[in-house]
Protein backbone atom coordinates (compact mmCIF):
# COMPACT_ATOMS: atom_id res chain seq x y z
CA UNK A 1 0.00 0.00 0.00
CA UNK A 2 2.03 2.93 -1.23
CA UNK A 3 -0.46 5.35 -2.66
CA UNK A 4 -0.62 7.50 0.45
CA UNK A 5 3.13 7.51 0.82
CA UNK A 6 3.71 8.42 -2.80
CA UNK A 7 1.19 11.20 -2.85
CA UNK A 8 2.44 12.58 0.40
CA UNK A 9 6.06 12.44 -0.63
CA UNK A 10 6.17 15.79 -2.37
CA UNK A 11 4.48 17.54 0.48
CA UNK A 12 6.61 15.73 2.99
CA UNK A 13 9.75 17.07 1.42
CA UNK A 14 8.46 20.59 1.02
CA UNK A 15 9.87 22.11 4.19
CA UNK A 16 13.32 20.82 3.33
CA UNK A 17 13.32 23.41 0.58
CA UNK A 18 12.59 26.72 2.22
CA UNK A 19 12.62 29.64 -0.15
CA UNK A 20 14.88 31.80 1.92
CA UNK A 21 16.58 30.00 4.72
CA UNK A 22 18.58 32.34 6.87
CA UNK A 23 21.70 30.66 8.06
CA UNK A 24 23.57 32.16 10.95
CA UNK A 25 27.00 30.64 11.08
CA UNK A 26 28.76 31.44 14.29
CA UNK A 27 30.96 29.01 16.08
CA UNK A 28 30.29 29.08 19.80
CA UNK A 29 33.18 29.37 22.14
CA UNK A 30 33.43 27.26 25.26
CA UNK A 31 32.15 29.90 27.63
CA UNK A 32 29.32 31.23 25.55
CA UNK A 33 27.82 27.92 24.53
CA UNK A 34 24.56 27.90 26.43
CA UNK A 35 23.65 31.53 26.06
CA UNK A 36 24.38 31.56 22.37
CA UNK A 37 21.32 31.45 20.18
CA UNK A 38 20.78 31.49 16.50
CA UNK A 39 17.96 32.79 14.46
CA UNK A 40 16.13 30.10 12.57
CA UNK A 41 13.82 31.58 10.02
CA UNK A 42 11.54 29.89 7.64
CA UNK A 43 9.54 31.10 4.68
CA UNK A 44 7.34 28.34 3.37
CA UNK A 45 6.06 29.12 -0.06
CA UNK A 46 2.79 27.27 -0.25
CA UNK A 47 1.29 27.90 3.15
CA UNK A 48 -1.73 29.88 2.00
CA UNK A 49 -2.54 27.53 -0.86
CA UNK A 50 -2.31 24.49 1.39
CA UNK A 51 -4.44 26.08 4.08
CA UNK A 52 -7.13 26.85 1.52
CA UNK A 53 -7.03 23.28 0.26
CA UNK A 54 -7.36 21.95 3.79
CA UNK A 55 -10.25 24.31 4.49
CA UNK A 56 -12.01 23.06 1.36
CA UNK A 57 -11.43 19.39 2.10
CA UNK A 58 -12.52 19.82 5.70
CA UNK A 59 -16.04 20.45 4.49
CA UNK A 60 -16.07 16.86 3.24
CA UNK A 61 -15.06 15.12 6.42
CA UNK A 62 -16.75 14.18 9.66
CA UNK A 63 -13.61 14.21 11.79
CA UNK A 64 -9.98 15.22 11.82
CA UNK A 65 -7.09 13.14 13.05
CA UNK A 66 -4.12 15.30 13.94
CA UNK A 67 -0.77 13.59 14.13
CA UNK A 68 1.85 15.10 16.39
CA UNK A 69 5.26 13.99 17.60
CA UNK A 70 5.05 12.58 21.13
CA UNK A 71 8.53 13.95 21.89
CA UNK A 72 7.46 17.52 21.13
CA UNK A 73 3.68 17.74 21.44
CA UNK A 74 3.71 21.53 21.56
CA UNK A 75 6.21 22.31 18.82
CA UNK A 76 4.85 19.73 16.40
CA UNK A 77 1.36 21.22 16.46
CA UNK A 78 0.52 23.91 14.03
CA UNK A 79 -1.69 26.37 15.90
CA UNK A 80 -3.72 26.93 12.72
CA UNK A 81 -5.03 23.37 12.88
CA UNK A 82 -7.19 24.07 15.92
CA UNK A 83 -8.67 27.12 14.20
CA UNK A 84 -9.11 25.46 10.82
CA UNK A 85 -10.79 22.41 12.31
CA UNK A 86 -12.95 24.23 14.81
CA UNK A 87 -16.25 22.48 15.35
CA UNK A 88 -15.02 19.17 13.91
CA UNK A 89 -14.53 16.20 16.15
CA UNK A 90 -10.77 15.87 16.53
CA UNK A 91 -8.57 13.04 17.61
CA UNK A 92 -4.86 13.49 18.34
CA UNK A 93 -2.34 10.78 17.60
CA UNK A 94 0.81 11.10 19.69
CA UNK A 95 3.06 9.38 17.19
CA UNK A 96 6.63 8.13 17.57
CA UNK A 97 5.84 7.23 21.15
CA UNK A 98 8.51 4.52 20.83
CA UNK A 99 11.04 7.37 20.98
CA UNK A 100 9.32 9.39 23.71
CA UNK A 101 9.50 8.90 27.45
CA UNK A 102 6.46 6.70 28.30
CA UNK A 103 5.64 8.54 31.54
CA UNK A 104 5.64 11.86 29.73
CA UNK A 105 3.38 10.42 27.04
CA UNK A 106 0.93 9.32 29.75
CA UNK A 107 0.99 12.84 31.15
CA UNK A 108 0.15 14.22 27.72
CA UNK A 109 -2.76 11.84 27.25
CA UNK A 110 -4.19 12.87 30.64
CA UNK A 111 -3.60 16.54 29.96
CA UNK A 112 -5.30 16.42 26.57
CA UNK A 113 -8.19 14.45 28.00
CA UNK A 114 -8.71 17.21 30.58
CA UNK A 115 -8.87 19.58 27.61
CA UNK A 116 -11.54 17.32 26.09
CA UNK A 117 -9.23 16.10 23.35
CA UNK A 118 -9.03 12.36 22.75
CA UNK A 119 -5.40 11.39 22.36
CA UNK A 120 -3.91 8.00 21.50
CA UNK A 121 -0.22 7.22 21.79
CA UNK A 122 0.91 5.36 18.68
CA UNK A 123 4.03 4.01 17.11
CA UNK A 124 3.14 3.92 13.46
CA UNK A 125 6.43 2.34 12.50
CA UNK A 126 5.66 -0.84 14.43
CA UNK A 127 1.90 -0.34 14.47
CA UNK A 128 1.59 -0.26 18.26
CA UNK A 129 -1.53 1.58 19.38
CA UNK A 130 -2.89 2.01 15.87
CA UNK A 131 -5.66 -0.54 16.50
CA UNK A 132 -7.24 1.87 18.99
CA UNK A 133 -7.92 4.43 16.29
CA UNK A 134 -11.19 3.06 14.90
CA UNK A 135 -12.77 2.16 18.27
CA UNK A 136 -12.00 5.62 19.67
CA UNK A 137 -13.33 7.30 16.54
CA UNK A 138 -16.47 5.20 16.62
CA UNK A 139 -17.11 6.26 20.18
CA UNK A 140 -16.39 9.91 19.37
CA UNK A 141 -18.69 9.90 16.36
CA UNK A 142 -21.51 7.83 17.83
CA UNK A 143 -24.04 10.69 17.85
CA UNK A 144 -23.15 11.68 14.32
CA UNK A 145 -23.48 8.11 13.06
CA UNK A 146 -26.86 7.82 14.79
CA UNK A 147 -28.08 11.06 13.27
CA UNK A 148 -27.12 9.88 9.74
CA UNK A 149 -29.01 6.66 10.41
CA UNK A 150 -32.01 8.62 11.67
CA UNK A 151 -31.98 10.48 8.34
CA UNK A 152 -32.34 7.14 6.56
CA UNK A 153 -28.72 6.43 5.62
CA UNK A 154 -27.92 2.75 5.75
CA UNK A 155 -24.40 2.01 7.02
CA UNK A 156 -23.21 5.61 6.87
CA UNK A 157 -19.51 5.96 6.23
CA UNK A 158 -17.54 8.42 8.32
CA UNK A 159 -14.83 10.36 6.56
CA UNK A 160 -11.66 11.37 8.30
CA UNK A 161 -8.88 13.70 7.29
CA UNK A 162 -5.33 13.30 8.55
CA UNK A 163 -3.46 16.51 9.27
CA UNK A 164 -0.08 17.38 10.66
CA UNK A 165 3.22 19.09 10.04
CA UNK A 166 5.76 17.33 7.79
CA UNK A 167 7.62 14.29 9.07
CA UNK A 168 5.31 13.49 11.98
CA UNK A 169 4.40 10.19 10.34
CA UNK A 170 1.22 10.93 8.36
CA UNK A 171 2.15 8.68 5.43
CA UNK A 172 3.36 5.94 7.72
CA UNK A 173 0.03 6.05 9.53
CA UNK A 174 -2.01 6.06 6.33
CA UNK A 175 -0.01 3.15 4.91
CA UNK A 176 -0.50 1.19 8.08
CA UNK A 177 -4.21 1.78 8.50
CA UNK A 178 -5.53 1.88 4.97
CA UNK A 179 -7.06 -1.38 3.91
CA UNK A 180 -7.49 -0.74 0.22
CA UNK A 181 -7.50 2.09 -2.26
CA UNK A 182 -10.93 2.94 -3.45
CA UNK A 183 -12.25 6.11 -4.99
CA UNK A 184 -15.62 5.76 -3.30
CA UNK A 185 -15.80 9.53 -3.22
CA UNK A 186 -16.72 9.59 -6.88
CA UNK A 187 -20.29 8.67 -6.00
CA UNK A 188 -20.71 11.36 -3.43
CA UNK A 189 -22.18 14.75 -4.14
CA UNK A 190 -19.94 17.69 -3.47
CA UNK A 191 -16.75 15.69 -3.26
CA UNK A 192 -13.73 17.23 -4.89
CA UNK A 193 -12.86 15.44 -8.07
CA UNK A 194 -9.57 13.65 -7.79
CA UNK A 195 -9.79 13.05 -4.08
CA UNK A 196 -9.15 9.44 -3.25
CA UNK A 197 -10.47 7.77 -0.17
CA UNK A 198 -9.17 4.77 1.64
CA UNK A 199 -11.35 2.36 3.44
CA UNK A 200 -10.01 2.10 6.96
CA UNK A 201 -12.57 -0.31 8.26
CA UNK A 202 -16.24 -0.86 7.68
CA UNK A 203 -17.87 2.52 8.07
CA UNK A 204 -14.67 4.59 7.94
CA UNK A 205 -12.94 6.24 5.05
CA UNK A 206 -9.88 8.42 5.03
CA UNK A 207 -8.75 11.05 2.58
CA UNK A 208 -5.55 9.67 1.13
CA UNK A 209 -3.76 13.00 0.92
CA UNK A 210 -2.94 14.25 4.36
CA UNK A 211 -3.26 17.94 5.12
CA UNK A 212 0.23 19.25 5.51
CA UNK A 213 0.78 22.39 7.48
CA UNK A 214 4.17 23.81 8.14
CA UNK A 215 5.42 24.19 11.65
CA UNK A 216 5.24 27.68 13.06
CA UNK A 217 7.85 29.15 15.23
CA UNK A 218 8.21 32.67 16.39
CA UNK A 219 9.75 31.11 19.42
CA UNK A 220 13.37 29.99 19.21
CA UNK A 221 12.78 26.94 21.40
CA UNK A 222 10.10 25.61 19.07
CA UNK A 223 12.48 25.93 16.10
CA UNK A 224 15.20 24.13 18.01
CA UNK A 225 12.95 21.30 19.12
CA UNK A 226 11.77 20.79 15.56
CA UNK A 227 15.37 20.71 14.42
CA UNK A 228 16.52 18.31 17.17
CA UNK A 229 13.86 15.80 16.17
CA UNK A 230 14.53 16.24 12.45
CA UNK A 231 11.15 17.78 11.63
CA UNK A 232 13.04 20.58 9.95
CA UNK A 233 16.32 20.00 8.25
CA UNK A 234 19.58 20.98 9.89
CA UNK A 235 20.85 22.73 6.76
CA UNK A 236 18.98 25.88 7.67
CA UNK A 237 20.90 26.31 10.87
CA UNK A 238 24.29 25.87 12.35
CA UNK A 239 24.79 22.25 13.27
CA UNK A 240 27.34 22.87 16.01
CA UNK A 241 25.15 25.44 17.71
CA UNK A 242 22.21 23.11 17.49
CA UNK A 243 24.24 20.27 19.01
CA UNK A 244 25.38 22.57 21.80
CA UNK A 245 21.77 23.48 22.59
CA UNK A 246 20.88 19.80 22.60
CA UNK A 247 23.74 19.05 24.98
CA UNK A 248 22.39 21.79 27.29
CA UNK A 249 19.30 19.58 27.65
CA UNK A 250 21.00 16.20 27.65
CA UNK A 251 23.50 17.06 30.35
CA UNK A 252 20.62 17.96 32.67
CA UNK A 253 18.82 14.69 31.96
CA UNK A 254 21.96 12.54 32.06
CA UNK A 255 20.23 9.58 30.47
CA UNK A 256 22.42 6.48 30.80
CA UNK A 257 22.36 6.08 27.02
CA UNK A 258 23.84 9.57 26.54
CA UNK A 259 26.48 9.24 29.25
CA UNK A 260 27.57 5.71 28.34
CA UNK A 261 27.39 6.06 24.61
CA UNK A 262 29.88 8.93 24.62
CA UNK A 263 31.84 7.65 27.64
CA UNK A 264 31.25 10.88 29.52
CA UNK A 265 32.59 11.11 33.06
CA UNK A 266 31.16 13.13 35.94
CA UNK A 267 33.86 15.71 35.27
CA UNK A 268 32.88 15.92 31.61
CA UNK A 269 29.24 16.55 32.46
CA UNK A 270 29.99 19.76 34.37
CA UNK A 271 31.84 21.26 31.42
CA UNK A 272 30.35 23.86 29.10
CA UNK A 273 28.24 22.22 26.41
CA UNK A 274 30.67 23.04 23.59
CA UNK A 275 33.47 21.42 25.56
CA UNK A 276 31.30 18.34 26.02
CA UNK A 277 30.84 18.27 22.26
CA UNK A 278 34.61 18.29 21.90
CA UNK A 279 34.85 15.46 24.44
CA UNK A 280 32.35 13.47 22.39
CA UNK A 281 34.52 14.04 19.31
CA UNK A 282 37.65 12.93 21.19
CA UNK A 283 35.99 9.86 22.67
CA UNK A 284 34.76 8.86 19.25
CA UNK A 285 38.16 9.47 17.65
CA UNK A 286 36.79 12.31 15.53
CA UNK A 287 39.87 14.44 15.10
CA UNK A 288 41.12 16.87 12.51
CA UNK A 289 44.74 17.54 11.59
CA UNK A 290 46.82 18.42 14.60
CA UNK A 291 44.73 16.15 16.81
CA UNK A 292 42.05 18.79 17.42
CA UNK A 293 38.50 17.59 18.12
CA UNK A 294 36.26 17.63 15.06
CA UNK A 295 33.27 19.27 16.76
CA UNK A 296 31.31 19.59 13.55
CA UNK A 297 31.43 15.87 12.85
CA UNK A 298 30.54 15.13 16.45
CA UNK A 299 27.60 17.53 16.15
CA UNK A 300 26.20 15.65 13.15
CA UNK A 301 26.68 12.34 14.94
CA UNK A 302 25.00 13.56 18.12
CA UNK A 303 21.97 14.89 16.24
CA UNK A 304 21.66 11.74 14.14
CA UNK A 305 21.83 9.56 17.22
CA UNK A 306 19.35 11.68 19.13
CA UNK A 307 16.92 11.48 16.18
CA UNK A 308 17.26 7.71 16.15
CA UNK A 309 16.50 7.63 19.92
CA UNK A 310 19.91 6.13 20.64
CA UNK A 311 20.34 8.57 23.51
CA UNK A 312 17.26 7.30 25.30
CA UNK A 313 13.54 7.87 25.04
CA UNK A 314 13.36 11.58 25.62
CA UNK A 315 10.36 13.90 25.62
CA UNK A 316 11.41 17.50 25.32
CA UNK A 317 8.10 19.13 26.21
CA UNK A 318 5.78 18.44 29.12
CA UNK A 319 2.22 19.63 29.64
P1 LIG B 1 4.97 12.55 6.96
O1 LIG B 1 4.12 11.77 5.99
O2 LIG B 1 4.17 13.14 8.06
O3 LIG B 1 5.84 13.57 6.33
O4 LIG B 1 5.95 11.51 7.69
P2 LIG B 1 6.39 10.04 7.26
O5 LIG B 1 5.26 9.09 7.42
O6 LIG B 1 7.07 10.06 5.95
O7 LIG B 1 7.44 9.72 8.43
C1 LIG B 1 8.63 10.50 8.60
C2 LIG B 1 9.68 9.61 9.24
O8 LIG B 1 9.23 9.21 10.53
C3 LIG B 1 9.95 8.29 8.48
O9 LIG B 1 11.31 7.95 8.69
C4 LIG B 1 9.10 7.29 9.23
O10 LIG B 1 9.56 5.96 9.09
C5 LIG B 1 9.29 7.79 10.64
N1 LIG B 1 8.20 7.39 11.53
C6 LIG B 1 6.87 7.53 11.34
N2 LIG B 1 6.19 7.07 12.39
C7 LIG B 1 7.10 6.64 13.28
C8 LIG B 1 7.01 6.06 14.60
O11 LIG B 1 5.94 5.89 15.19
N3 LIG B 1 8.20 5.76 15.21
C9 LIG B 1 9.40 5.98 14.62
N4 LIG B 1 10.50 5.65 15.30
N5 LIG B 1 9.52 6.52 13.40
C10 LIG B 1 8.39 6.84 12.74
P3 LIG B 1 12.39 8.18 7.58
O12 LIG B 1 13.68 7.79 8.17
O13 LIG B 1 12.25 9.56 7.01
O14 LIG B 1 11.93 7.21 6.46
P4 LIG B 1 12.09 5.62 6.41
O15 LIG B 1 13.54 5.38 6.30
O16 LIG B 1 11.52 5.04 7.68
O17 LIG B 1 11.31 5.25 5.20
Coordinates of C-alpha atoms and ligand atoms in Angstrom, one line a residue:
X1 CA 0.0 0.0 0.0
X2 CA 2.0 2.9 -1.2
X3 CA -0.5 5.4 -2.7
X4 CA -0.6 7.5 0.5
X5 CA 3.1 7.5 0.8
X6 CA 3.7 8.4 -2.8
X7 CA 1.2 11.2 -2.9
X8 CA 2.4 12.6 0.4
X9 CA 6.1 12.4 -0.6
X10 CA 6.2 15.8 -2.4
X11 CA 4.5 17.5 0.5
X12 CA 6.6 15.7 3.0
X13 CA 9.7 17.1 1.4
X14 CA 8.5 20.6 1.0
X15 CA 9.9 22.1 4.2
X16 CA 13.3 20.8 3.3
X17 CA 13.3 23.4 0.6
X18 CA 12.6 26.7 2.2
X19 CA 12.6 29.6 -0.1
X20 CA 14.9 31.8 1.9
X21 CA 16.6 30.0 4.7
X22 CA 18.6 32.3 6.9
X23 CA 21.7 30.7 8.1
X24 CA 23.6 32.2 11.0
X25 CA 27.0 30.6 11.1
X26 CA 28.8 31.4 14.3
X27 CA 31.0 29.0 16.1
X28 CA 30.3 29.1 19.8
X29 CA 33.2 29.4 22.1
X30 CA 33.4 27.3 25.3
X31 CA 32.2 29.9 27.6
X32 CA 29.3 31.2 25.6
X33 CA 27.8 27.9 24.5
X34 CA 24.6 27.9 26.4
X35 CA 23.7 31.5 26.1
X36 CA 24.4 31.6 22.4
X37 CA 21.3 31.5 20.2
X38 CA 20.8 31.5 16.5
X39 CA 18.0 32.8 14.5
X40 CA 16.1 30.1 12.6
X41 CA 13.8 31.6 10.0
X42 CA 11.5 29.9 7.6
X43 CA 9.5 31.1 4.7
X44 CA 7.3 28.3 3.4
X45 CA 6.1 29.1 -0.1
X46 CA 2.8 27.3 -0.3
X47 CA 1.3 27.9 3.1
X48 CA -1.7 29.9 2.0
X49 CA -2.5 27.5 -0.9
X50 CA -2.3 24.5 1.4
X51 CA -4.4 26.1 4.1
X52 CA -7.1 26.8 1.5
X53 CA -7.0 23.3 0.3
X54 CA -7.4 21.9 3.8
X55 CA -10.3 24.3 4.5
X56 CA -12.0 23.1 1.4
X57 CA -11.4 19.4 2.1
X58 CA -12.5 19.8 5.7
X59 CA -16.0 20.5 4.5
X60 CA -16.1 16.9 3.2
X61 CA -15.1 15.1 6.4
X62 CA -16.7 14.2 9.7
X63 CA -13.6 14.2 11.8
X64 CA -10.0 15.2 11.8
X65 CA -7.1 13.1 13.1
X66 CA -4.1 15.3 13.9
X67 CA -0.8 13.6 14.1
X68 CA 1.8 15.1 16.4
X69 CA 5.3 14.0 17.6
X70 CA 5.0 12.6 21.1
X71 CA 8.5 14.0 21.9
X72 CA 7.5 17.5 21.1
X73 CA 3.7 17.7 21.4
X74 CA 3.7 21.5 21.6
X75 CA 6.2 22.3 18.8
X76 CA 4.8 19.7 16.4
X77 CA 1.4 21.2 16.5
X78 CA 0.5 23.9 14.0
X79 CA -1.7 26.4 15.9
X80 CA -3.7 26.9 12.7
X81 CA -5.0 23.4 12.9
X82 CA -7.2 24.1 15.9
X83 CA -8.7 27.1 14.2
X84 CA -9.1 25.5 10.8
X85 CA -10.8 22.4 12.3
X86 CA -12.9 24.2 14.8
X87 CA -16.2 22.5 15.3
X88 CA -15.0 19.2 13.9
X89 CA -14.5 16.2 16.2
X90 CA -10.8 15.9 16.5
X91 CA -8.6 13.0 17.6
X92 CA -4.9 13.5 18.3
X93 CA -2.3 10.8 17.6
X94 CA 0.8 11.1 19.7
X95 CA 3.1 9.4 17.2
X96 CA 6.6 8.1 17.6
X97 CA 5.8 7.2 21.1
X98 CA 8.5 4.5 20.8
X99 CA 11.0 7.4 21.0
X100 CA 9.3 9.4 23.7
X101 CA 9.5 8.9 27.5
X102 CA 6.5 6.7 28.3
X103 CA 5.6 8.5 31.5
X104 CA 5.6 11.9 29.7
X105 CA 3.4 10.4 27.0
X106 CA 0.9 9.3 29.7
X107 CA 1.0 12.8 31.2
X108 CA 0.1 14.2 27.7
X109 CA -2.8 11.8 27.3
X110 CA -4.2 12.9 30.6
X111 CA -3.6 16.5 30.0
X112 CA -5.3 16.4 26.6
X113 CA -8.2 14.4 28.0
X114 CA -8.7 17.2 30.6
X115 CA -8.9 19.6 27.6
X116 CA -11.5 17.3 26.1
X117 CA -9.2 16.1 23.4
X118 CA -9.0 12.4 22.7
X119 CA -5.4 11.4 22.4
X120 CA -3.9 8.0 21.5
X121 CA -0.2 7.2 21.8
X122 CA 0.9 5.4 18.7
X123 CA 4.0 4.0 17.1
X124 CA 3.1 3.9 13.5
X125 CA 6.4 2.3 12.5
X126 CA 5.7 -0.8 14.4
X127 CA 1.9 -0.3 14.5
X128 CA 1.6 -0.3 18.3
X129 CA -1.5 1.6 19.4
X130 CA -2.9 2.0 15.9
X131 CA -5.7 -0.5 16.5
X132 CA -7.2 1.9 19.0
X133 CA -7.9 4.4 16.3
X134 CA -11.2 3.1 14.9
X135 CA -12.8 2.2 18.3
X136 CA -12.0 5.6 19.7
X137 CA -13.3 7.3 16.5
X138 CA -16.5 5.2 16.6
X139 CA -17.1 6.3 20.2
X140 CA -16.4 9.9 19.4
X141 CA -18.7 9.9 16.4
X142 CA -21.5 7.8 17.8
X143 CA -24.0 10.7 17.9
X144 CA -23.2 11.7 14.3
X145 CA -23.5 8.1 13.1
X146 CA -26.9 7.8 14.8
X147 CA -28.1 11.1 13.3
X148 CA -27.1 9.9 9.7
X149 CA -29.0 6.7 10.4
X150 CA -32.0 8.6 11.7
X151 CA -32.0 10.5 8.3
X152 CA -32.3 7.1 6.6
X153 CA -28.7 6.4 5.6
X154 CA -27.9 2.7 5.7
X155 CA -24.4 2.0 7.0
X156 CA -23.2 5.6 6.9
X157 CA -19.5 6.0 6.2
X158 CA -17.5 8.4 8.3
X159 CA -14.8 10.4 6.6
X160 CA -11.7 11.4 8.3
X161 CA -8.9 13.7 7.3
X162 CA -5.3 13.3 8.6
X163 CA -3.5 16.5 9.3
X164 CA -0.1 17.4 10.7
X165 CA 3.2 19.1 10.0
X166 CA 5.8 17.3 7.8
X167 CA 7.6 14.3 9.1
X168 CA 5.3 13.5 12.0
X169 CA 4.4 10.2 10.3
X170 CA 1.2 10.9 8.4
X171 CA 2.2 8.7 5.4
X172 CA 3.4 5.9 7.7
X173 CA 0.0 6.0 9.5
X174 CA -2.0 6.1 6.3
X175 CA 0.0 3.2 4.9
X176 CA -0.5 1.2 8.1
X177 CA -4.2 1.8 8.5
X178 CA -5.5 1.9 5.0
X179 CA -7.1 -1.4 3.9
X180 CA -7.5 -0.7 0.2
X181 CA -7.5 2.1 -2.3
X182 CA -10.9 2.9 -3.5
X183 CA -12.3 6.1 -5.0
X184 CA -15.6 5.8 -3.3
X185 CA -15.8 9.5 -3.2
X186 CA -16.7 9.6 -6.9
X187 CA -20.3 8.7 -6.0
X188 CA -20.7 11.4 -3.4
X189 CA -22.2 14.8 -4.1
X190 CA -19.9 17.7 -3.5
X191 CA -16.8 15.7 -3.3
X192 CA -13.7 17.2 -4.9
X193 CA -12.9 15.4 -8.1
X194 CA -9.6 13.7 -7.8
X195 CA -9.8 13.1 -4.1
X196 CA -9.1 9.4 -3.2
X197 CA -10.5 7.8 -0.2
X198 CA -9.2 4.8 1.6
X199 CA -11.4 2.4 3.4
X200 CA -10.0 2.1 7.0
X201 CA -12.6 -0.3 8.3
X202 CA -16.2 -0.9 7.7
X203 CA -17.9 2.5 8.1
X204 CA -14.7 4.6 7.9
X205 CA -12.9 6.2 5.0
X206 CA -9.9 8.4 5.0
X207 CA -8.8 11.0 2.6
X208 CA -5.6 9.7 1.1
X209 CA -3.8 13.0 0.9
X210 CA -2.9 14.3 4.4
X211 CA -3.3 17.9 5.1
X212 CA 0.2 19.2 5.5
X213 CA 0.8 22.4 7.5
X214 CA 4.2 23.8 8.1
X215 CA 5.4 24.2 11.6
X216 CA 5.2 27.7 13.1
X217 CA 7.8 29.2 15.2
X218 CA 8.2 32.7 16.4
X219 CA 9.8 31.1 19.4
X220 CA 13.4 30.0 19.2
X221 CA 12.8 26.9 21.4
X222 CA 10.1 25.6 19.1
X223 CA 12.5 25.9 16.1
X224 CA 15.2 24.1 18.0
X225 CA 12.9 21.3 19.1
X226 CA 11.8 20.8 15.6
X227 CA 15.4 20.7 14.4
X228 CA 16.5 18.3 17.2
X229 CA 13.9 15.8 16.2
X230 CA 14.5 16.2 12.5
X231 CA 11.1 17.8 11.6
X232 CA 13.0 20.6 10.0
X233 CA 16.3 20.0 8.2
X234 CA 19.6 21.0 9.9
X235 CA 20.9 22.7 6.8
X236 CA 19.0 25.9 7.7
X237 CA 20.9 26.3 10.9
X238 CA 24.3 25.9 12.3
X239 CA 24.8 22.2 13.3
X240 CA 27.3 22.9 16.0
X241 CA 25.1 25.4 17.7
X242 CA 22.2 23.1 17.5
X243 CA 24.2 20.3 19.0
X244 CA 25.4 22.6 21.8
X245 CA 21.8 23.5 22.6
X246 CA 20.9 19.8 22.6
X247 CA 23.7 19.0 25.0
X248 CA 22.4 21.8 27.3
X249 CA 19.3 19.6 27.7
X250 CA 21.0 16.2 27.7
X251 CA 23.5 17.1 30.4
X252 CA 20.6 18.0 32.7
X253 CA 18.8 14.7 32.0
X254 CA 22.0 12.5 32.1
X255 CA 20.2 9.6 30.5
X256 CA 22.4 6.5 30.8
X257 CA 22.4 6.1 27.0
X258 CA 23.8 9.6 26.5
X259 CA 26.5 9.2 29.2
X260 CA 27.6 5.7 28.3
X261 CA 27.4 6.1 24.6
X262 CA 29.9 8.9 24.6
X263 CA 31.8 7.6 27.6
X264 CA 31.3 10.9 29.5
X265 CA 32.6 11.1 33.1
X266 CA 31.2 13.1 35.9
X267 CA 33.9 15.7 35.3
X268 CA 32.9 15.9 31.6
X269 CA 29.2 16.6 32.5
X270 CA 30.0 19.8 34.4
X271 CA 31.8 21.3 31.4
X272 CA 30.3 23.9 29.1
X273 CA 28.2 22.2 26.4
X274 CA 30.7 23.0 23.6
X275 CA 33.5 21.4 25.6
X276 CA 31.3 18.3 26.0
X277 CA 30.8 18.3 22.3
X278 CA 34.6 18.3 21.9
X279 CA 34.8 15.5 24.4
X280 CA 32.4 13.5 22.4
X281 CA 34.5 14.0 19.3
X282 CA 37.6 12.9 21.2
X283 CA 36.0 9.9 22.7
X284 CA 34.8 8.9 19.2
X285 CA 38.2 9.5 17.6
X286 CA 36.8 12.3 15.5
X287 CA 39.9 14.4 15.1
X288 CA 41.1 16.9 12.5
X289 CA 44.7 17.5 11.6
X290 CA 46.8 18.4 14.6
X291 CA 44.7 16.1 16.8
X292 CA 42.1 18.8 17.4
X293 CA 38.5 17.6 18.1
X294 CA 36.3 17.6 15.1
X295 CA 33.3 19.3 16.8
X296 CA 31.3 19.6 13.5
X297 CA 31.4 15.9 12.9
X298 CA 30.5 15.1 16.5
X299 CA 27.6 17.5 16.2
X300 CA 26.2 15.6 13.1
X301 CA 26.7 12.3 14.9
X302 CA 25.0 13.6 18.1
X303 CA 22.0 14.9 16.2
X304 CA 21.7 11.7 14.1
X305 CA 21.8 9.6 17.2
X306 CA 19.3 11.7 19.1
X307 CA 16.9 11.5 16.2
X308 CA 17.3 7.7 16.1
X309 CA 16.5 7.6 19.9
X310 CA 19.9 6.1 20.6
X311 CA 20.3 8.6 23.5
X312 CA 17.3 7.3 25.3
X313 CA 13.5 7.9 25.0
X314 CA 13.4 11.6 25.6
X315 CA 10.4 13.9 25.6
X316 CA 11.4 17.5 25.3
X317 CA 8.1 19.1 26.2
X318 CA 5.8 18.4 29.1
X319 CA 2.2 19.6 29.6
Ligands
LIG1 P1 5.0 12.5 7.0 O1 4.1 11.8 6.0 O2 4.2 13.1 8.1 O3 5.8 13.6 6.3 O4 6.0 11.5 7.7 P2 6.4 10.0 7.3 O5 5.3 9.1 7.4 O6 7.1 10.1 5.9 O7 7.4 9.7 8.4 C1 8.6 10.5 8.6 C2 9.7 9.6 9.2 O8 9.2 9.2 10.5 C3 9.9 8.3 8.5 O9 11.3 8.0 8.7 C4 9.1 7.3 9.2 O10 9.6 6.0 9.1 C5 9.3 7.8 10.6 N1 8.2 7.4 11.5 C6 6.9 7.5 11.3 N2 6.2 7.1 12.4 C7 7.1 6.6 13.3 C8 7.0 6.1 14.6 O11 5.9 5.9 15.2 N3 8.2 5.8 15.2 C9 9.4 6.0 14.6 N4 10.5 5.6 15.3 N5 9.5 6.5 13.4 C10 8.4 6.8 12.7 P3 12.4 8.2 7.6 O12 13.7 7.8 8.2 O13 12.2 9.6 7.0 O14 11.9 7.2 6.5 P4 12.1 5.6 6.4 O15 13.5 5.4 6.3 O16 11.5 5.0 7.7 O17 11.3 5.2 5.2

